[in-house]
mmCIF file of C-alpha atoms in Angstrom:
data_model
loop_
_atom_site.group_PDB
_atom_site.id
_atom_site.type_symbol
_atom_site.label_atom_id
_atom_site.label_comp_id
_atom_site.label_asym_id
_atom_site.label_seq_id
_atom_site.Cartn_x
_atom_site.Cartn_y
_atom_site.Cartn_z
ATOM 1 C CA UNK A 1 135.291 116.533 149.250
ATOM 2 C CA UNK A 2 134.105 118.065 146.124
ATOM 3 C CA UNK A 3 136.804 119.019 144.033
ATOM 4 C CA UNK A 4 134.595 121.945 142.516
ATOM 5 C CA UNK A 5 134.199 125.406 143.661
ATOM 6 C CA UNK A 6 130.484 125.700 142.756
ATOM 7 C CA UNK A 7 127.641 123.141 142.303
ATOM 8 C CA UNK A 8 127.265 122.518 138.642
ATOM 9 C CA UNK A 9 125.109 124.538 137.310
ATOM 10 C CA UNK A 10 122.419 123.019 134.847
ATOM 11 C CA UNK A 11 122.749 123.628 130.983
ATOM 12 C CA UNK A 12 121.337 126.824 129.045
ATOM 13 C CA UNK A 13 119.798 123.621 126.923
ATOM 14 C CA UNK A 14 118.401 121.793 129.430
ATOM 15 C CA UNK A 15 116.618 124.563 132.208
ATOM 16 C CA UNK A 16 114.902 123.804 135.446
ATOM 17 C CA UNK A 17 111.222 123.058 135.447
ATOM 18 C CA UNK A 18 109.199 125.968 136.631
ATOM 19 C CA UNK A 19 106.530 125.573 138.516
ATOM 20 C CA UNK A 20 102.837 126.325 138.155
ATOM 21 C CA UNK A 21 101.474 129.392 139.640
ATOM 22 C CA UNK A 22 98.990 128.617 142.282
ATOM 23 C CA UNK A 23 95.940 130.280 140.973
ATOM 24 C CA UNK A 24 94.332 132.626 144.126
ATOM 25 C CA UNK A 25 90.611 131.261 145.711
ATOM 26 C CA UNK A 26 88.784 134.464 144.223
ATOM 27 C CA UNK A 27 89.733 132.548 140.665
ATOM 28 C CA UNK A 28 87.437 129.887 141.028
ATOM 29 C CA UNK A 29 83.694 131.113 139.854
ATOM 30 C CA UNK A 30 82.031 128.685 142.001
ATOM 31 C CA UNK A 31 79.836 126.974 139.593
ATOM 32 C CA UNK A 32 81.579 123.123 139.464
ATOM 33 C CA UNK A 33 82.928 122.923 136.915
ATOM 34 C CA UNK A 34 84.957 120.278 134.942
ATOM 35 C CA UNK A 35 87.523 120.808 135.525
ATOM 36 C CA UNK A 36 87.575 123.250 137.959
ATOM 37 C CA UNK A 37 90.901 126.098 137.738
ATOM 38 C CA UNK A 38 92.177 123.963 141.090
ATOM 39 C CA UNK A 39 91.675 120.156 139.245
ATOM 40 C CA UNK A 40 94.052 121.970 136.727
ATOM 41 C CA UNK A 41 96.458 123.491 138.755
ATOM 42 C CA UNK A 42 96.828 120.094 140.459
ATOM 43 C CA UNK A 43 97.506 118.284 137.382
ATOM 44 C CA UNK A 44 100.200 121.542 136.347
ATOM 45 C CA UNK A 45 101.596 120.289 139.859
ATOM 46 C CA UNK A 46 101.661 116.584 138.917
ATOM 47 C CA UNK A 47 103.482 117.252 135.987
ATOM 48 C CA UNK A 48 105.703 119.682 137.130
ATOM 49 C CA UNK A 49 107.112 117.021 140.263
ATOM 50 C CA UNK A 50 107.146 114.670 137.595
ATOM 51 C CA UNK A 51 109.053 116.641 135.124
ATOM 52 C CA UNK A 52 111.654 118.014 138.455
ATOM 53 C CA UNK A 53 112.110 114.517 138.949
ATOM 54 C CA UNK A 54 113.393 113.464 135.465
ATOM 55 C CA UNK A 55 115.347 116.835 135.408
ATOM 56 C CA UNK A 56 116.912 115.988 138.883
ATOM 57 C CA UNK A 57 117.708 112.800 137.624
ATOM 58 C CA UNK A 58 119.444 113.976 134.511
ATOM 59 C CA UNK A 59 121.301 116.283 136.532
ATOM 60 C CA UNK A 60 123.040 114.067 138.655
ATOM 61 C CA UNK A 61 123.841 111.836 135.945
ATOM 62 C CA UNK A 62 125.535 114.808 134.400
ATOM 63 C CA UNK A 63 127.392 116.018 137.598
ATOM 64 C CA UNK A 64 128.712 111.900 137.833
ATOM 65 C CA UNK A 65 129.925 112.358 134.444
ATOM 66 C CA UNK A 66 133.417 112.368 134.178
#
């Protein structure tokens, strides 16, 4: 049983990753290029699992903290 009311909530100095915006189809001109708005979007979506995952990870270790 968890002997706190509320989950912990993360610290002012330390926020939760924010995702990228999905840019909308109409966004992309077409043309091929390199790197397309969608190559770039998938690498803001890379990052931002990868940076979730450290964040995530740092939170728990926080919450275990006595």
């Amino acid at each position: 049983m968890n002997s706190q009311p509320f989950p912990a909530m993360p610290d002012a100095d330390d926020p939760r990753p924010e995702p990228p915006i999905e840019p909308a189809l109409e966004e992309c001109c077409g043309n091929g290029c390199d790197p397309c708005i969608f190559d770039t979007y998938a690498a803001a979506q890379r990052r931002y699992r990868q940076d979730l995952a450290e964040w995530e990870a740092r939170q728990a270790t926080r919450r275990a903290a006595p």
